[in-house]
């Protein structure tokens, strides 16, 4: 394997008067073969790694640690594991569009560099996502052309992320929960909802608040919990009082059942003498 690599790089150099260049090319060739994942093309001078249209079903392992721009478009990736980008401290552009991503592991994007400029998750199959999955990234983010379920988690995510202004109107609800003051409080995630087909940002601008429903539901749950706890305390107190009353009655009946003390003859004679 080593001989093959050297011979391939010699072919690049060709003439002996390019000895210094040959040594440089040898180092670059060895570096490419050692670190660039299969089905990817690495450009070391610019730090660009291109893995587009490679038939990938997961994020490739062994990506160069000095990767600046990573292209994973048009593959078959379904999920992003938590450690996918942990070893890429210099990453500035991450392209994940036109995949089949349905979910992000908790903290999947938390290890991205603080210098990340662009995060492209458009044209995937994401339905739900939360702030925890994106960490503290401030990169310009693309989320359009996903079958979003519009709810409080998505509302909070959109308020947190630095969304690309040109594409924010294309974040459309395929289904939705009900916002405050919109009839029934309950609706299944699988239901389309009356906001289906509408851009999430326009719903928020019109005053729809998906998080009000969640807060009210939480308040109701707390009230129900407190009521159940209070009811259990009352039941215990009543039970305790009744048990004490039963014990008191049994003790009184026991005392009544005891024979009364009889007077002895000596006591009777003494009383007669006294009279």
Short mmCIF file of C-alpha atoms in Angstrom, two decimals:
data_model
loop_
_atom_site.label_atom_id
_atom_site.label_comp_id
_atom_site.label_asym_id
_atom_site.label_seq_id
_atom_site.Cartn_x
_atom_site.Cartn_y
_atom_site.Cartn_z
CA UNK A 1 0.00 0.00 0.00
CA UNK A 2 2.81 2.38 0.91
CA UNK A 3 4.70 1.61 -2.32
CA UNK A 4 1.58 2.22 -4.36
CA UNK A 5 1.07 5.61 -2.76
CA UNK A 6 4.67 6.66 -3.42
CA UNK A 7 4.56 5.53 -7.04
CA UNK A 8 1.31 7.39 -7.60
CA UNK A 9 2.79 10.58 -6.21
CA UNK A 10 5.99 10.13 -8.30
CA UNK A 11 3.80 10.15 -11.33
CA UNK A 12 2.55 13.55 -10.30
CA UNK A 13 6.07 14.94 -9.87
CA UNK A 14 7.61 13.39 -12.97
CA UNK A 15 11.08 15.01 -13.41
CA UNK A 16 13.97 14.99 -10.97
CA UNK A 17 14.38 18.78 -11.04
CA UNK A 18 11.10 18.97 -9.11
CA UNK A 19 12.51 17.16 -6.10
CA UNK A 20 11.29 19.65 -3.54
CA UNK A 21 7.86 19.74 -5.10
CA UNK A 22 7.80 15.95 -5.15
CA UNK A 23 8.48 15.79 -1.42
CA UNK A 24 5.68 18.23 -0.82
CA UNK A 25 3.30 16.21 -2.99
CA UNK A 26 4.31 13.03 -1.18
CA UNK A 27 3.31 14.58 2.10
CA UNK A 28 0.01 15.81 0.69
CA UNK A 29 -0.78 12.45 -0.90
CA UNK A 30 -0.05 10.60 2.31
CA UNK A 31 -2.21 13.05 4.21
CA UNK A 32 -5.14 12.67 1.82
CA UNK A 33 -5.04 8.88 1.82
CA UNK A 34 -4.64 8.76 5.59
CA UNK A 35 -7.51 11.08 6.57
CA UNK A 36 -9.99 11.75 3.77
CA UNK A 37 -12.98 9.37 4.12
CA UNK A 38 -13.93 7.10 1.28
CA UNK A 39 -16.48 8.63 -1.13
CA UNK A 40 -15.31 12.13 -0.15
CA UNK A 41 -12.94 14.57 -1.81
CA UNK A 42 -10.72 16.67 0.44
CA UNK A 43 -9.09 19.92 -0.60
CA UNK A 44 -6.43 20.55 2.01
CA UNK A 45 -5.49 24.09 1.01
CA UNK A 46 -9.01 25.41 1.64
CA UNK A 47 -10.20 22.84 4.20
CA UNK A 48 -13.18 21.86 2.03
CA UNK A 49 -14.51 18.28 2.27
CA UNK A 50 -17.03 17.33 -0.40
CA UNK A 51 -19.18 14.21 0.08
CA UNK A 52 -22.15 15.11 -2.13
CA UNK A 53 -24.12 12.43 -3.99
CA UNK A 54 -22.03 9.71 -2.34
CA UNK A 55 -24.88 7.41 -1.28
CA UNK A 56 -24.01 7.96 2.39
CA UNK A 57 -26.46 6.69 5.02
CA UNK A 58 -24.65 8.28 7.95
CA UNK A 59 -22.16 11.04 8.63
CA UNK A 60 -18.76 9.63 7.58
CA UNK A 61 -16.17 8.95 10.24
CA UNK A 62 -12.56 10.05 10.16
CA UNK A 63 -13.22 13.52 8.81
CA UNK A 64 -10.10 15.74 8.80
CA UNK A 65 -9.89 17.72 12.02
CA UNK A 66 -9.03 20.90 10.12
CA UNK A 67 -12.19 20.75 7.97
CA UNK A 68 -13.59 24.23 7.39
CA UNK A 69 -16.46 23.49 5.00
CA UNK A 70 -18.28 20.13 4.98
CA UNK A 71 -20.66 19.23 2.14
CA UNK A 72 -22.97 16.26 2.78
CA UNK A 73 -25.80 17.24 0.43
CA UNK A 74 -27.93 14.79 -1.52
CA UNK A 75 -27.28 11.63 0.47
CA UNK A 76 -29.49 9.25 2.45
CA UNK A 77 -28.55 10.32 6.00
CA UNK A 78 -31.48 9.77 8.42
CA UNK A 79 -30.15 10.93 11.78
CA UNK A 80 -27.32 12.97 13.25
CA UNK A 81 -25.62 11.29 16.24
CA UNK A 82 -24.36 13.39 19.12
CA UNK A 83 -20.67 12.84 18.34
CA UNK A 84 -20.88 13.43 14.59
CA UNK A 85 -19.03 16.77 14.57
CA UNK A 86 -17.22 16.64 17.91
CA UNK A 87 -13.73 16.53 16.35
CA UNK A 88 -14.19 19.41 13.90
CA UNK A 89 -13.16 22.51 15.88
CA UNK A 90 -12.56 24.65 12.78
CA UNK A 91 -15.84 23.91 10.99
CA UNK A 92 -17.50 27.04 9.63
CA UNK A 93 -19.97 25.78 7.01
CA UNK A 94 -22.09 22.62 7.33
CA UNK A 95 -24.32 21.55 4.45
CA UNK A 96 -26.85 18.77 5.21
CA UNK A 97 -29.61 19.61 2.75
CA UNK A 98 -31.46 17.10 0.54
CA UNK A 99 -31.04 14.16 2.91
CA UNK A 100 -33.61 12.10 4.82
CA UNK A 101 -32.90 13.45 8.29
CA UNK A 102 -35.87 12.73 10.56
CA UNK A 103 -34.33 13.43 13.95
CA UNK A 104 -31.39 15.02 15.71
CA UNK A 105 -29.85 13.36 18.75
CA UNK A 106 -29.98 15.40 21.93
CA UNK A 107 -27.07 17.81 21.67
CA UNK A 108 -26.25 16.62 18.12
CA UNK A 109 -25.18 20.11 17.10
CA UNK A 110 -23.88 21.16 20.50
CA UNK A 111 -20.27 20.37 19.60
CA UNK A 112 -20.21 22.61 16.56
CA UNK A 113 -17.60 25.33 16.53
CA UNK A 114 -18.55 28.71 17.94
CA UNK A 115 -17.24 30.10 14.62
CA UNK A 116 -19.84 28.18 12.56
CA UNK A 117 -21.30 30.57 9.99
CA UNK A 118 -23.82 28.44 8.11
CA UNK A 119 -25.95 25.42 9.04
CA UNK A 120 -28.11 24.06 6.22
CA UNK A 121 -30.79 21.51 7.21
CA UNK A 122 -33.23 22.33 4.44
CA UNK A 123 -34.99 19.73 2.30
CA UNK A 124 -35.10 17.00 4.94
CA UNK A 125 -37.81 15.18 6.92
CA UNK A 126 -37.63 17.02 10.23
CA UNK A 127 -40.98 17.29 12.03
CA UNK A 128 -39.93 18.38 15.49
CA UNK A 129 -36.83 19.93 17.04
CA UNK A 130 -35.91 21.80 20.22
CA UNK A 131 -33.33 24.30 21.42
CA UNK A 132 -31.41 21.60 23.30
CA UNK A 133 -30.58 19.82 20.05
CA UNK A 134 -29.01 22.93 18.54
CA UNK A 135 -26.98 24.03 21.56
CA UNK A 136 -25.76 27.63 21.53
CA UNK A 137 -24.99 27.91 17.82
CA UNK A 138 -25.36 31.39 16.34
CA UNK A 139 -24.80 30.28 12.75
CA UNK A 140 -27.15 31.38 10.01
CA UNK A 141 -29.57 28.45 9.84
CA UNK A 142 -31.76 27.04 7.07
CA UNK A 143 -34.77 24.97 8.15
CA UNK A 144 -37.11 25.35 5.19
CA UNK A 145 -38.71 22.52 3.20
CA UNK A 146 -39.20 20.20 6.16
CA UNK A 147 -42.59 18.72 7.20
CA UNK A 148 -42.72 20.69 10.45
CA UNK A 149 -45.25 20.15 13.21
CA UNK A 150 -45.75 23.67 14.53
CA UNK A 151 -45.85 23.72 18.32
CA UNK A 152 -44.25 25.44 21.30
CA UNK A 153 -40.87 23.71 20.82
CA UNK A 154 -40.59 24.94 17.23
CA UNK A 155 -41.75 28.41 18.25
CA UNK A 156 -39.02 28.64 20.91
CA UNK A 157 -36.44 27.26 18.46
CA UNK A 158 -37.28 29.86 15.84
CA UNK A 159 -37.06 32.62 18.43
CA UNK A 160 -33.58 31.38 19.42
CA UNK A 161 -31.88 30.54 16.11
CA UNK A 162 -30.34 32.98 13.67
CA UNK A 163 -32.55 31.98 10.75
CA UNK A 164 -31.64 32.95 7.21
CA UNK A 165 -34.02 35.87 6.44
CA UNK A 166 -34.50 34.90 2.78
CA UNK A 167 -35.87 31.46 3.67
CA UNK A 168 -37.72 31.98 6.96
CA UNK A 169 -41.10 32.29 5.17
CA UNK A 170 -40.58 28.81 3.74
CA UNK A 171 -40.73 27.15 7.17
CA UNK A 172 -44.27 25.89 6.68
CA UNK A 173 -46.50 23.90 9.05
CA UNK A 174 -47.48 20.50 7.74
CA UNK A 175 -49.43 20.01 10.98
CA UNK A 176 -49.88 22.09 14.12
CA UNK A 177 -50.98 22.20 17.72
CA UNK A 178 -53.65 24.70 18.69
CA UNK A 179 -52.54 28.09 19.93
CA UNK A 180 -54.10 30.15 22.71
CA UNK A 181 -57.82 30.82 22.28
CA UNK A 182 -58.29 28.42 19.36
CA UNK A 183 -61.05 26.13 20.54
CA UNK A 184 -60.09 22.76 21.92
CA UNK A 185 -56.86 22.60 23.84
CA UNK A 186 -56.00 19.13 22.68
CA UNK A 187 -54.92 17.95 19.26
CA UNK A 188 -52.88 14.94 18.29
CA UNK A 189 -49.46 15.46 16.70
CA UNK A 190 -50.67 13.44 13.73
CA UNK A 191 -53.58 15.81 13.12
CA UNK A 192 -53.08 18.45 10.46
CA UNK A 193 -54.63 21.30 12.40
CA UNK A 194 -56.08 24.50 10.98
CA UNK A 195 -52.62 26.03 10.42
CA UNK A 196 -51.43 23.37 7.98
CA UNK A 197 -49.81 24.91 4.92
CA UNK A 198 -49.12 28.25 6.60
CA UNK A 199 -45.65 29.73 7.31
CA UNK A 200 -44.78 29.55 10.98
CA UNK A 201 -43.39 33.10 11.08
CA UNK A 202 -46.66 34.56 9.76
CA UNK A 203 -48.65 32.69 12.39
CA UNK A 204 -46.44 34.12 15.13
CA UNK A 205 -46.69 37.61 13.65
CA UNK A 206 -50.50 37.31 13.63
CA UNK A 207 -50.53 36.63 17.38
CA UNK A 208 -50.76 32.83 17.48
CA UNK A 209 -48.90 31.61 20.55
CA UNK A 210 -48.34 27.87 20.75
CA UNK A 211 -46.59 28.15 24.11
CA UNK A 212 -49.60 29.66 25.91
CA UNK A 213 -51.40 26.36 25.49
CA UNK A 214 -48.48 24.49 27.02
CA UNK A 215 -48.33 26.83 30.02
CA UNK A 216 -52.09 26.52 30.62
CA UNK A 217 -51.89 22.76 30.34
CA UNK A 218 -49.03 22.76 32.86
CA UNK A 219 -51.03 24.96 35.25
CA UNK A 220 -54.03 22.64 35.01
CA UNK A 221 -51.82 19.64 35.68
CA UNK A 222 -50.37 21.35 38.76
CA UNK A 223 -53.85 22.18 40.06
CA UNK A 224 -55.03 18.63 39.54
CA UNK A 225 -51.93 17.30 41.33
CA UNK A 226 -52.48 19.65 44.27
CA UNK A 227 -56.16 18.69 44.47
CA UNK A 228 -55.31 14.96 44.51
CA UNK A 229 -52.68 15.52 47.20
CA UNK A 230 -55.10 17.58 49.32
CA UNK A 231 -57.80 14.93 48.90
CA UNK A 232 -55.39 12.20 50.03
CA UNK A 233 -54.45 14.24 53.12
CA UNK A 234 -58.13 14.69 54.05
CA UNK A 235 -58.81 10.98 53.56
CA UNK A 236 -55.86 10.12 55.81
CA UNK A 237 -57.01 12.54 58.54
CA UNK A 238 -60.56 11.14 58.45
CA UNK A 239 -59.23 7.60 58.60
CA UNK A 240 -56.92 8.49 61.50
CA UNK A 241 -59.75 10.14 63.50
CA UNK A 242 -62.11 7.21 62.93
CA UNK A 243 -59.45 4.74 63.97
CA UNK A 244 -58.86 6.66 67.20
CA UNK A 245 -62.60 6.82 67.90
CA UNK A 246 -62.93 3.07 67.37
CA UNK A 247 -60.01 2.46 69.70
CA UNK A 248 -61.55 4.73 72.32
CA UNK A 249 -64.92 2.93 72.11
CA UNK A 250 -63.25 -0.47 72.45
CA UNK A 251 -61.30 0.73 75.48
CA UNK A 252 -64.46 2.13 77.11
CA UNK A 253 -66.39 -1.10 76.51
CA UNK A 254 -63.51 -3.04 78.02
CA UNK A 255 -63.60 -0.90 81.15
CA UNK A 256 -67.37 -1.36 81.47
CA UNK A 257 -66.99 -5.11 81.16
CA UNK A 258 -64.67 -5.28 84.22
CA UNK A 259 -66.41 -6.46 87.51
CA UNK A 260 -67.04 -3.66 90.03
CA UNK A 261 -65.07 -3.98 93.33
CA UNK A 262 -67.06 -5.65 96.20
CA UNK A 263 -66.92 -4.52 99.88
CA UNK A 264 -65.32 -6.90 102.37
CA UNK A 265 -67.14 -7.95 105.63
CA UNK A 266 -64.71 -6.00 107.82
CA UNK A 267 -65.58 -2.82 105.96
CA UNK A 268 -69.34 -3.55 106.44
CA UNK A 269 -68.99 -4.10 110.25
CA UNK A 270 -66.94 -0.94 110.62
CA UNK A 271 -69.59 1.06 108.86
CA UNK A 272 -72.38 -0.47 111.04
CA UNK A 273 -70.49 0.28 114.27
CA UNK A 274 -70.09 3.83 113.18
CA UNK A 275 -73.78 4.34 112.73
#
